[in-house]
């Protein structure tokens, strides 16, 4: 049956008439092995190289992180402490030299916790340095460092940037972003400057403060309560944008913490519950915001109007004309509706029971949308 296949070239086998098949030569085998090894190298080497690069990159990041942390917080002998992304000792010396050791000619303001100086530093430009009173003492360094580090990490357009803290046996100070126009309080008290704050600018300032407080209360972990919201602690930049400042007495609230502490804040802005509970919550800031919003619209602290505004039985007798700044033209209808809406929101912040007040998250969202749905119990004669 195989006779018909005889003579065909290329056929081999153990059959009569066929040539014997030759075994593959050693060279062919070597070629096949070499080809297999080459394929393995082409596949494995790139993977190994990628893993080596990844490990090297991760190691570099870890080293940078460690170096950054060492630079971030330094506690040394001789009572030296710095919490800053810059070189703490160099920053300290530059500030002392620039202010001629805190000469009074460089002082731009006085506060309850220290004096503020305007300083020009090459890496940062103009900064505000708050030199703390000599009585200032860090009783719990670790807790204090954690608090300052958290505050320095805040990034929000309506919150003054904290660059860091430096301290030794002679001086302790906080380094802040410099805000051009100074405090809202000084602008409102100046007849010329206050007229530059038209109604729309004032509405924008109120919005900015609300956005910043909402961020602190609801977007920071742990939550941050300022505890001293007032017109003196609201700064205005060159575009009249509001920036919350002075975190000197701000406290970080841990979840489920009573955070009982000494009464702090500015008279006329302090929530009534602090007088008898000494318990600081975000609702204390909400109350202060209500007072501040009314102050911005009225042009001065509402004073005697706070009590009747917080009392639903007397609210009907309050006129809009009593609550707006007489130095500005009477608002047109559309602007007047916005002001009435804000006033009603502010009044809801003054309620005696903290749980009855709106949250800053609620307030900021209502202000951003300006939906005319204020609390139903608030009425205001126009």
GROMACS .gro file of C-alpha atoms in nm:
model
  382
    1UNK     CA    1   0.000   0.000   0.000
    2UNK     CA    2   0.304   0.221   0.039
    3UNK     CA    3   0.441   0.146  -0.312
    4UNK     CA    4   0.268   0.450  -0.462
    5UNK     CA    5   0.452   0.676  -0.216
    6UNK     CA    6   0.802   0.551  -0.302
    7UNK     CA    7   1.032   0.808  -0.457
    8UNK     CA    8   0.858   1.112  -0.302
    9UNK     CA    9   1.116   1.350  -0.169
   10UNK     CA   10   1.099   1.447   0.189
   11UNK     CA   11   0.921   1.133   0.309
   12UNK     CA   12   1.089   0.917   0.570
   13UNK     CA   13   1.002   0.648   0.817
   14UNK     CA   14   1.052   0.291   0.924
   15UNK     CA   15   0.877   0.159   0.614
   16UNK     CA   16   1.022  -0.046   0.329
   17UNK     CA   17   1.134   0.184   0.048
   18UNK     CA   18   1.147   0.498   0.271
   19UNK     CA   19   1.459   0.666   0.395
   20UNK     CA   20   1.530   0.657   0.765
   21UNK     CA   21   1.438   0.977   0.944
   22UNK     CA   22   1.729   1.169   1.091
   23UNK     CA   23   1.719   1.285   1.454
   24UNK     CA   24   1.734   1.662   1.514
   25UNK     CA   25   2.088   1.779   1.537
   26UNK     CA   26   2.227   1.922   1.860
   27UNK     CA   27   2.254   2.262   1.692
   28UNK     CA   28   1.879   2.271   1.632
   29UNK     CA   29   1.816   2.183   1.993
   30UNK     CA   30   2.052   2.453   2.110
   31UNK     CA   31   1.879   2.704   1.885
   32UNK     CA   32   1.541   2.615   2.029
   33UNK     CA   33   1.670   2.644   2.386
   34UNK     CA   34   1.837   2.976   2.312
   35UNK     CA   35   1.519   3.104   2.155
   36UNK     CA   36   1.320   3.003   2.464
   37UNK     CA   37   1.566   3.170   2.699
   38UNK     CA   38   1.556   3.487   2.492
   39UNK     CA   39   1.176   3.493   2.512
   40UNK     CA   40   1.193   3.452   2.889
   41UNK     CA   41   1.444   3.736   2.920
   42UNK     CA   42   1.235   3.964   2.700
   43UNK     CA   43   0.932   3.895   2.919
   44UNK     CA   44   1.087   3.886   3.267
   45UNK     CA   45   1.351   4.160   3.251
   46UNK     CA   46   1.107   4.448   3.188
   47UNK     CA   47   0.889   4.328   3.474
   48UNK     CA   48   1.187   4.304   3.710
   49UNK     CA   49   1.309   4.644   3.596
   50UNK     CA   50   0.970   4.798   3.662
   51UNK     CA   51   0.960   4.645   4.011
   52UNK     CA   52   1.308   4.778   4.090
   53UNK     CA   53   1.209   5.128   3.974
   54UNK     CA   54   0.889   5.113   4.177
   55UNK     CA   55   1.074   5.009   4.490
   56UNK     CA   56   1.333   5.283   4.436
   57UNK     CA   57   1.059   5.546   4.390
   58UNK     CA   58   0.878   5.428   4.704
   59UNK     CA   59   1.202   5.442   4.900
   60UNK     CA   60   1.273   5.795   4.779
   61UNK     CA   61   0.924   5.909   4.880
   62UNK     CA   62   0.968   5.755   5.224
   63UNK     CA   63   1.301   5.932   5.274
   64UNK     CA   64   1.154   6.265   5.161
   65UNK     CA   65   0.861   6.218   5.396
   66UNK     CA   66   1.093   6.148   5.688
   67UNK     CA   67   1.309   6.449   5.608
   68UNK     CA   68   0.999   6.664   5.572
   69UNK     CA   69   0.869   6.555   5.910
   70UNK     CA   70   1.203   6.626   6.074
   71UNK     CA   71   1.191   6.973   5.921
   72UNK     CA   72   0.826   7.012   6.009
   73UNK     CA   73   0.861   6.971   6.385
   74UNK     CA   74   1.178   7.039   6.579
   75UNK     CA   75   1.217   7.021   6.954
   76UNK     CA   76   1.569   7.092   7.067
   77UNK     CA   77   1.753   7.180   7.380
   78UNK     CA   78   1.751   7.537   7.510
   79UNK     CA   79   1.371   7.545   7.486
   80UNK     CA   80   1.363   7.576   7.107
   81UNK     CA   81   1.050   7.464   6.923
   82UNK     CA   82   0.942   7.515   6.563
   83UNK     CA   83   0.653   7.388   6.357
   84UNK     CA   84   0.700   7.508   6.002
   85UNK     CA   85   0.777   7.384   5.652
   86UNK     CA   86   1.063   7.635   5.644
   87UNK     CA   87   1.386   7.623   5.840
   88UNK     CA   88   1.261   7.720   6.186
   89UNK     CA   89   1.580   7.882   6.317
   90UNK     CA   90   1.642   8.071   5.994
   91UNK     CA   91   1.281   8.193   5.994
   92UNK     CA   92   1.314   8.301   6.356
   93UNK     CA   93   1.631   8.502   6.285
   94UNK     CA   94   1.485   8.662   5.971
   95UNK     CA   95   1.178   8.780   6.162
   96UNK     CA   96   1.384   8.925   6.445
   97UNK     CA   97   1.610   9.107   6.200
   98UNK     CA   98   1.322   9.236   5.985
   99UNK     CA   99   1.133   9.376   6.287
  100UNK     CA  100   1.447   9.497   6.466
  101UNK     CA  101   1.360   9.260   6.749
  102UNK     CA  102   0.989   9.346   6.737
  103UNK     CA  103   1.021   9.722   6.739
  104UNK     CA  104   0.690   9.905   6.785
  105UNK     CA  105   0.721  10.077   6.445
  106UNK     CA  106   0.651   9.743   6.275
  107UNK     CA  107   0.344   9.665   6.486
  108UNK     CA  108   0.016   9.678   6.291
  109UNK     CA  109  -0.227   9.560   6.558
  110UNK     CA  110  -0.290   9.443   6.911
  111UNK     CA  111  -0.492   9.139   7.014
  112UNK     CA  112  -0.594   8.956   7.326
  113UNK     CA  113  -0.308   8.711   7.289
  114UNK     CA  114  -0.033   8.927   7.146
  115UNK     CA  115   0.083   9.192   6.899
  116UNK     CA  116   0.082   9.158   6.520
  117UNK     CA  117   0.374   9.272   6.303
  118UNK     CA  118   0.403   9.310   5.927
  119UNK     CA  119   0.721   9.142   5.805
  120UNK     CA  120   0.865   9.095   5.458
  121UNK     CA  121   1.038   8.759   5.420
  122UNK     CA  122   1.214   8.667   5.090
  123UNK     CA  123   1.062   8.317   5.057
  124UNK     CA  124   0.707   8.424   5.149
  125UNK     CA  125   0.676   8.795   5.080
  126UNK     CA  126   0.471   8.993   5.331
  127UNK     CA  127   0.354   8.793   5.632
  128UNK     CA  128   0.176   8.877   5.956
  129UNK     CA  129   0.367   8.767   6.264
  130UNK     CA  130   0.167   8.736   6.582
  131UNK     CA  131   0.402   8.763   6.876
  132UNK     CA  132   0.239   8.598   7.176
  133UNK     CA  133   0.244   8.756   7.520
  134UNK     CA  134   0.536   8.666   7.744
  135UNK     CA  135   0.292   8.484   7.974
  136UNK     CA  136   0.223   8.232   7.697
  137UNK     CA  137   0.337   7.883   7.794
  138UNK     CA  138   0.307   7.548   7.618
  139UNK     CA  139   0.183   7.316   7.891
  140UNK     CA  140   0.121   7.018   7.662
  141UNK     CA  141   0.376   7.035   7.377
  142UNK     CA  142   0.258   6.725   7.192
  143UNK     CA  143  -0.106   6.834   7.192
  144UNK     CA  144  -0.010   7.188   7.095
  145UNK     CA  145   0.206   7.068   6.806
  146UNK     CA  146  -0.073   6.848   6.675
  147UNK     CA  147  -0.313   7.142   6.688
  148UNK     CA  148  -0.080   7.384   6.509
  149UNK     CA  149   0.013   7.122   6.250
  150UNK     CA  150  -0.356   7.061   6.175
  151UNK     CA  151  -0.425   7.434   6.143
  152UNK     CA  152  -0.123   7.478   5.916
  153UNK     CA  153  -0.266   7.210   5.690
  154UNK     CA  154  -0.587   7.403   5.625
  155UNK     CA  155  -0.622   7.528   5.268
  156UNK     CA  156  -0.929   7.741   5.201
  157UNK     CA  157  -0.962   8.073   5.020
  158UNK     CA  158  -1.160   8.222   5.310
  159UNK     CA  159  -0.921   8.114   5.586
  160UNK     CA  160  -0.595   8.295   5.654
  161UNK     CA  161  -0.304   8.059   5.586
  162UNK     CA  162  -0.093   7.965   5.889
  163UNK     CA  163   0.269   7.910   5.785
  164UNK     CA  164   0.396   7.791   6.120
  165UNK     CA  165   0.505   7.854   6.477
  166UNK     CA  166   0.840   7.935   6.635
  167UNK     CA  167   0.933   7.957   6.999
  168UNK     CA  168   1.230   7.977   7.233
  169UNK     CA  169   1.299   8.121   7.577
  170UNK     CA  170   1.270   8.482   7.451
  171UNK     CA  171   0.986   8.484   7.196
  172UNK     CA  172   0.692   8.278   7.073
  173UNK     CA  173   0.506   8.370   6.756
  174UNK     CA  174   0.274   8.244   6.484
  175UNK     CA  175   0.341   8.326   6.119
  176UNK     CA  176   0.032   8.397   5.907
  177UNK     CA  177  -0.048   8.503   5.555
  178UNK     CA  178  -0.067   8.883   5.529
  179UNK     CA  179  -0.410   9.018   5.426
  180UNK     CA  180  -0.399   9.368   5.277
  181UNK     CA  181  -0.704   9.561   5.400
  182UNK     CA  182  -0.691   9.456   5.762
  183UNK     CA  183  -0.985   9.371   5.985
  184UNK     CA  184  -1.350   9.403   5.891
  185UNK     CA  185  -1.400   9.586   6.221
  186UNK     CA  186  -1.160   9.865   6.122
  187UNK     CA  187  -1.318   9.898   5.776
  188UNK     CA  188  -1.674   9.921   5.913
  189UNK     CA  189  -1.572  10.180   6.172
  190UNK     CA  190  -1.411  10.402   5.909
  191UNK     CA  191  -1.660  10.634   5.738
  192UNK     CA  192  -1.471  10.644   5.408
  193UNK     CA  193  -1.373  10.277   5.390
  194UNK     CA  194  -1.716  10.152   5.497
  195UNK     CA  195  -1.881  10.320   5.196
  196UNK     CA  196  -1.661  10.106   4.970
  197UNK     CA  197  -1.841   9.805   5.113
  198UNK     CA  198  -2.157   9.820   4.904
  199UNK     CA  199  -2.441   9.572   4.961
  200UNK     CA  200  -2.311   9.313   4.718
  201UNK     CA  201  -1.963   9.319   4.876
  202UNK     CA  202  -2.120   9.275   5.218
  203UNK     CA  203  -2.327   8.980   5.098
  204UNK     CA  204  -2.010   8.824   4.955
  205UNK     CA  205  -1.826   8.873   5.285
  206UNK     CA  206  -2.105   8.696   5.474
  207UNK     CA  207  -2.094   8.411   5.223
  208UNK     CA  208  -1.715   8.379   5.256
  209UNK     CA  209  -1.732   8.352   5.636
  210UNK     CA  210  -2.011   8.093   5.608
  211UNK     CA  211  -1.813   7.884   5.359
  212UNK     CA  212  -1.503   7.891   5.581
  213UNK     CA  213  -1.693   7.791   5.897
  214UNK     CA  214  -1.875   7.514   5.711
  215UNK     CA  215  -1.537   7.383   5.594
  216UNK     CA  216  -1.394   7.391   5.947
  217UNK     CA  217  -1.698   7.226   6.103
  218UNK     CA  218  -1.781   6.966   5.842
  219UNK     CA  219  -1.476   6.903   5.621
  220UNK     CA  220  -1.191   6.896   5.871
  221UNK     CA  221  -1.103   6.586   6.070
  222UNK     CA  222  -1.097   6.634   6.359
  223UNK     CA  223  -1.353   6.912   6.353
  224UNK     CA  224  -1.229   7.266   6.418
  225UNK     CA  225  -1.425   7.524   6.617
  226UNK     CA  226  -1.287   7.877   6.605
  227UNK     CA  227  -1.444   8.001   6.931
  228UNK     CA  228  -1.383   8.370   6.864
  229UNK     CA  229  -1.567   8.474   6.548
  230UNK     CA  230  -1.598   8.853   6.545
  231UNK     CA  231  -1.545   9.140   6.303
  232UNK     CA  232  -1.195   9.186   6.447
  233UNK     CA  233  -1.102   8.835   6.339
  234UNK     CA  234  -1.232   8.870   5.983
  235UNK     CA  235  -0.972   9.015   5.746
  236UNK     CA  236  -1.036   9.159   5.400
  237UNK     CA  237  -0.800   9.119   5.106
  238UNK     CA  238  -0.751   9.364   4.818
  239UNK     CA  239  -1.072   9.239   4.651
  240UNK     CA  240  -1.275   9.264   4.975
  241UNK     CA  241  -1.281   8.885   5.005
  242UNK     CA  242  -1.330   8.770   5.365
  243UNK     CA  243  -1.067   8.559   5.543
  244UNK     CA  244  -1.112   8.416   5.893
  245UNK     CA  245  -0.804   8.477   6.108
  246UNK     CA  246  -0.670   8.432   6.461
  247UNK     CA  247  -0.667   8.068   6.551
  248UNK     CA  248  -0.482   8.147   6.872
  249UNK     CA  249  -0.764   8.006   7.084
  250UNK     CA  250  -0.914   7.766   6.833
  251UNK     CA  251  -0.959   7.415   6.963
  252UNK     CA  252  -0.976   7.089   6.781
  253UNK     CA  253  -1.283   6.893   6.878
  254UNK     CA  254  -1.238   6.520   6.883
  255UNK     CA  255  -1.554   6.312   6.831
  256UNK     CA  256  -1.755   6.254   7.152
  257UNK     CA  257  -1.543   6.505   7.340
  258UNK     CA  258  -1.707   6.748   7.581
  259UNK     CA  259  -1.421   6.994   7.524
  260UNK     CA  260  -1.497   7.183   7.842
  261UNK     CA  261  -1.265   7.480   7.874
  262UNK     CA  262  -1.239   7.833   8.009
  263UNK     CA  263  -1.478   8.092   7.868
  264UNK     CA  264  -1.323   8.248   7.561
  265UNK     CA  265  -1.438   8.478   7.286
  266UNK     CA  266  -1.525   8.843   7.229
  267UNK     CA  267  -1.794   9.011   7.434
  268UNK     CA  268  -2.112   9.055   7.232
  269UNK     CA  269  -2.045   8.749   7.013
  270UNK     CA  270  -2.031   8.472   7.276
  271UNK     CA  271  -2.312   8.216   7.270
  272UNK     CA  272  -2.529   8.236   7.586
  273UNK     CA  273  -2.484   7.867   7.675
  274UNK     CA  274  -2.110   7.918   7.731
  275UNK     CA  275  -2.187   8.127   8.037
  276UNK     CA  276  -2.332   7.830   8.226
  277UNK     CA  277  -2.219   7.511   8.050
  278UNK     CA  278  -1.861   7.602   7.947
  279UNK     CA  279  -1.910   7.343   7.672
  280UNK     CA  280  -1.771   7.449   7.336
  281UNK     CA  281  -1.946   7.315   7.027
  282UNK     CA  282  -1.974   7.425   6.666
  283UNK     CA  283  -2.307   7.589   6.760
  284UNK     CA  284  -2.108   7.854   6.949
  285UNK     CA  285  -1.956   7.958   6.615
  286UNK     CA  286  -2.304   7.952   6.457
  287UNK     CA  287  -2.430   8.201   6.719
  288UNK     CA  288  -2.127   8.428   6.662
  289UNK     CA  289  -2.183   8.408   6.287
  290UNK     CA  290  -2.542   8.529   6.334
  291UNK     CA  291  -2.421   8.833   6.527
  292UNK     CA  292  -2.149   8.900   6.269
  293UNK     CA  293  -2.388   8.876   5.972
  294UNK     CA  294  -2.618   9.133   6.132
  295UNK     CA  295  -2.319   9.357   6.208
  296UNK     CA  296  -2.205   9.348   5.845
  297UNK     CA  297  -2.549   9.451   5.720
  298UNK     CA  298  -2.606   9.712   5.991
  299UNK     CA  299  -2.252   9.850   5.973
  300UNK     CA  300  -2.202   9.813   6.346
  301UNK     CA  301  -2.264   9.560   6.620
  302UNK     CA  302  -2.642   9.498   6.659
  303UNK     CA  303  -2.615   9.542   7.036
  304UNK     CA  304  -2.957   9.586   7.192
  305UNK     CA  305  -3.132   9.431   6.892
  306UNK     CA  306  -2.992   9.082   6.962
  307UNK     CA  307  -3.237   8.999   7.242
  308UNK     CA  308  -3.558   9.101   7.059
  309UNK     CA  309  -3.438   8.937   6.738
  310UNK     CA  310  -3.386   8.608   6.920
  311UNK     CA  311  -3.731   8.635   7.076
  312UNK     CA  312  -4.009   8.533   6.836
  313UNK     CA  313  -4.268   8.732   7.035
  314UNK     CA  314  -4.102   9.067   6.959
  315UNK     CA  315  -3.960   9.003   6.613
  316UNK     CA  316  -4.265   9.148   6.436
  317UNK     CA  317  -4.186   9.494   6.575
  318UNK     CA  318  -3.838   9.510   6.421
  319UNK     CA  319  -3.817   9.709   6.099
  320UNK     CA  320  -3.573   9.639   5.816
  321UNK     CA  321  -3.461  10.001   5.826
  322UNK     CA  322  -3.341   9.940   6.183
  323UNK     CA  323  -3.104   9.665   6.069
  324UNK     CA  324  -2.932   9.812   5.761
  325UNK     CA  325  -2.640  10.054   5.738
  326UNK     CA  326  -2.776  10.407   5.692
  327UNK     CA  327  -2.448  10.517   5.534
  328UNK     CA  328  -2.533  10.321   5.218
  329UNK     CA  329  -2.819  10.394   4.976
  330UNK     CA  330  -3.138  10.208   5.062
  331UNK     CA  331  -3.120   9.875   4.876
  332UNK     CA  332  -3.325   9.814   4.564
  333UNK     CA  333  -3.595   9.548   4.570
  334UNK     CA  334  -3.382   9.258   4.445
  335UNK     CA  335  -3.096   9.337   4.683
  336UNK     CA  336  -3.342   9.406   4.963
  337UNK     CA  337  -3.487   9.056   4.926
  338UNK     CA  338  -3.138   8.908   4.958
  339UNK     CA  339  -3.066   9.115   5.270
  340UNK     CA  340  -3.396   9.015   5.429
  341UNK     CA  341  -3.318   8.651   5.353
  342UNK     CA  342  -2.974   8.678   5.518
  343UNK     CA  343  -3.116   8.863   5.819
  344UNK     CA  344  -3.368   8.583   5.873
  345UNK     CA  345  -3.093   8.323   5.852
  346UNK     CA  346  -2.884   8.526   6.099
  347UNK     CA  347  -3.176   8.551   6.341
  348UNK     CA  348  -3.217   8.173   6.335
  349UNK     CA  349  -2.854   8.149   6.450
  350UNK     CA  350  -2.935   8.350   6.765
  351UNK     CA  351  -3.186   8.107   6.911
  352UNK     CA  352  -3.113   8.033   7.276
  353UNK     CA  353  -3.125   7.655   7.236
  354UNK     CA  354  -2.814   7.542   7.044
  355UNK     CA  355  -2.992   7.244   6.885
  356UNK     CA  356  -3.249   7.481   6.734
  357UNK     CA  357  -2.985   7.670   6.538
  358UNK     CA  358  -2.898   7.571   6.180
  359UNK     CA  359  -2.559   7.419   6.102
  360UNK     CA  360  -2.300   7.609   5.904
  361UNK     CA  361  -2.333   7.345   5.634
  362UNK     CA  362  -2.702   7.429   5.601
  363UNK     CA  363  -2.633   7.804   5.609
  364UNK     CA  364  -2.356   7.792   5.349
  365UNK     CA  365  -2.570   7.591   5.108
  366UNK     CA  366  -2.869   7.821   5.154
  367UNK     CA  367  -2.651   8.126   5.091
  368UNK     CA  368  -2.497   7.972   4.781
  369UNK     CA  369  -2.842   7.902   4.636
  370UNK     CA  370  -3.022   8.197   4.799
  371UNK     CA  371  -3.349   8.005   4.805
  372UNK     CA  372  -3.611   8.217   4.983
  373UNK     CA  373  -3.712   7.954   5.238
  374UNK     CA  374  -3.603   8.093   5.577
  375UNK     CA  375  -3.720   7.943   5.909
  376UNK     CA  376  -4.099   7.971   5.932
  377UNK     CA  377  -4.102   8.126   6.278
  378UNK     CA  378  -3.900   8.429   6.161
  379UNK     CA  379  -4.094   8.725   6.028
  380UNK     CA  380  -3.959   9.070   5.956
  381UNK     CA  381  -4.142   9.388   5.875
  382UNK     CA  382  -4.016   9.557   5.560
   0.00000   0.00000   0.00000
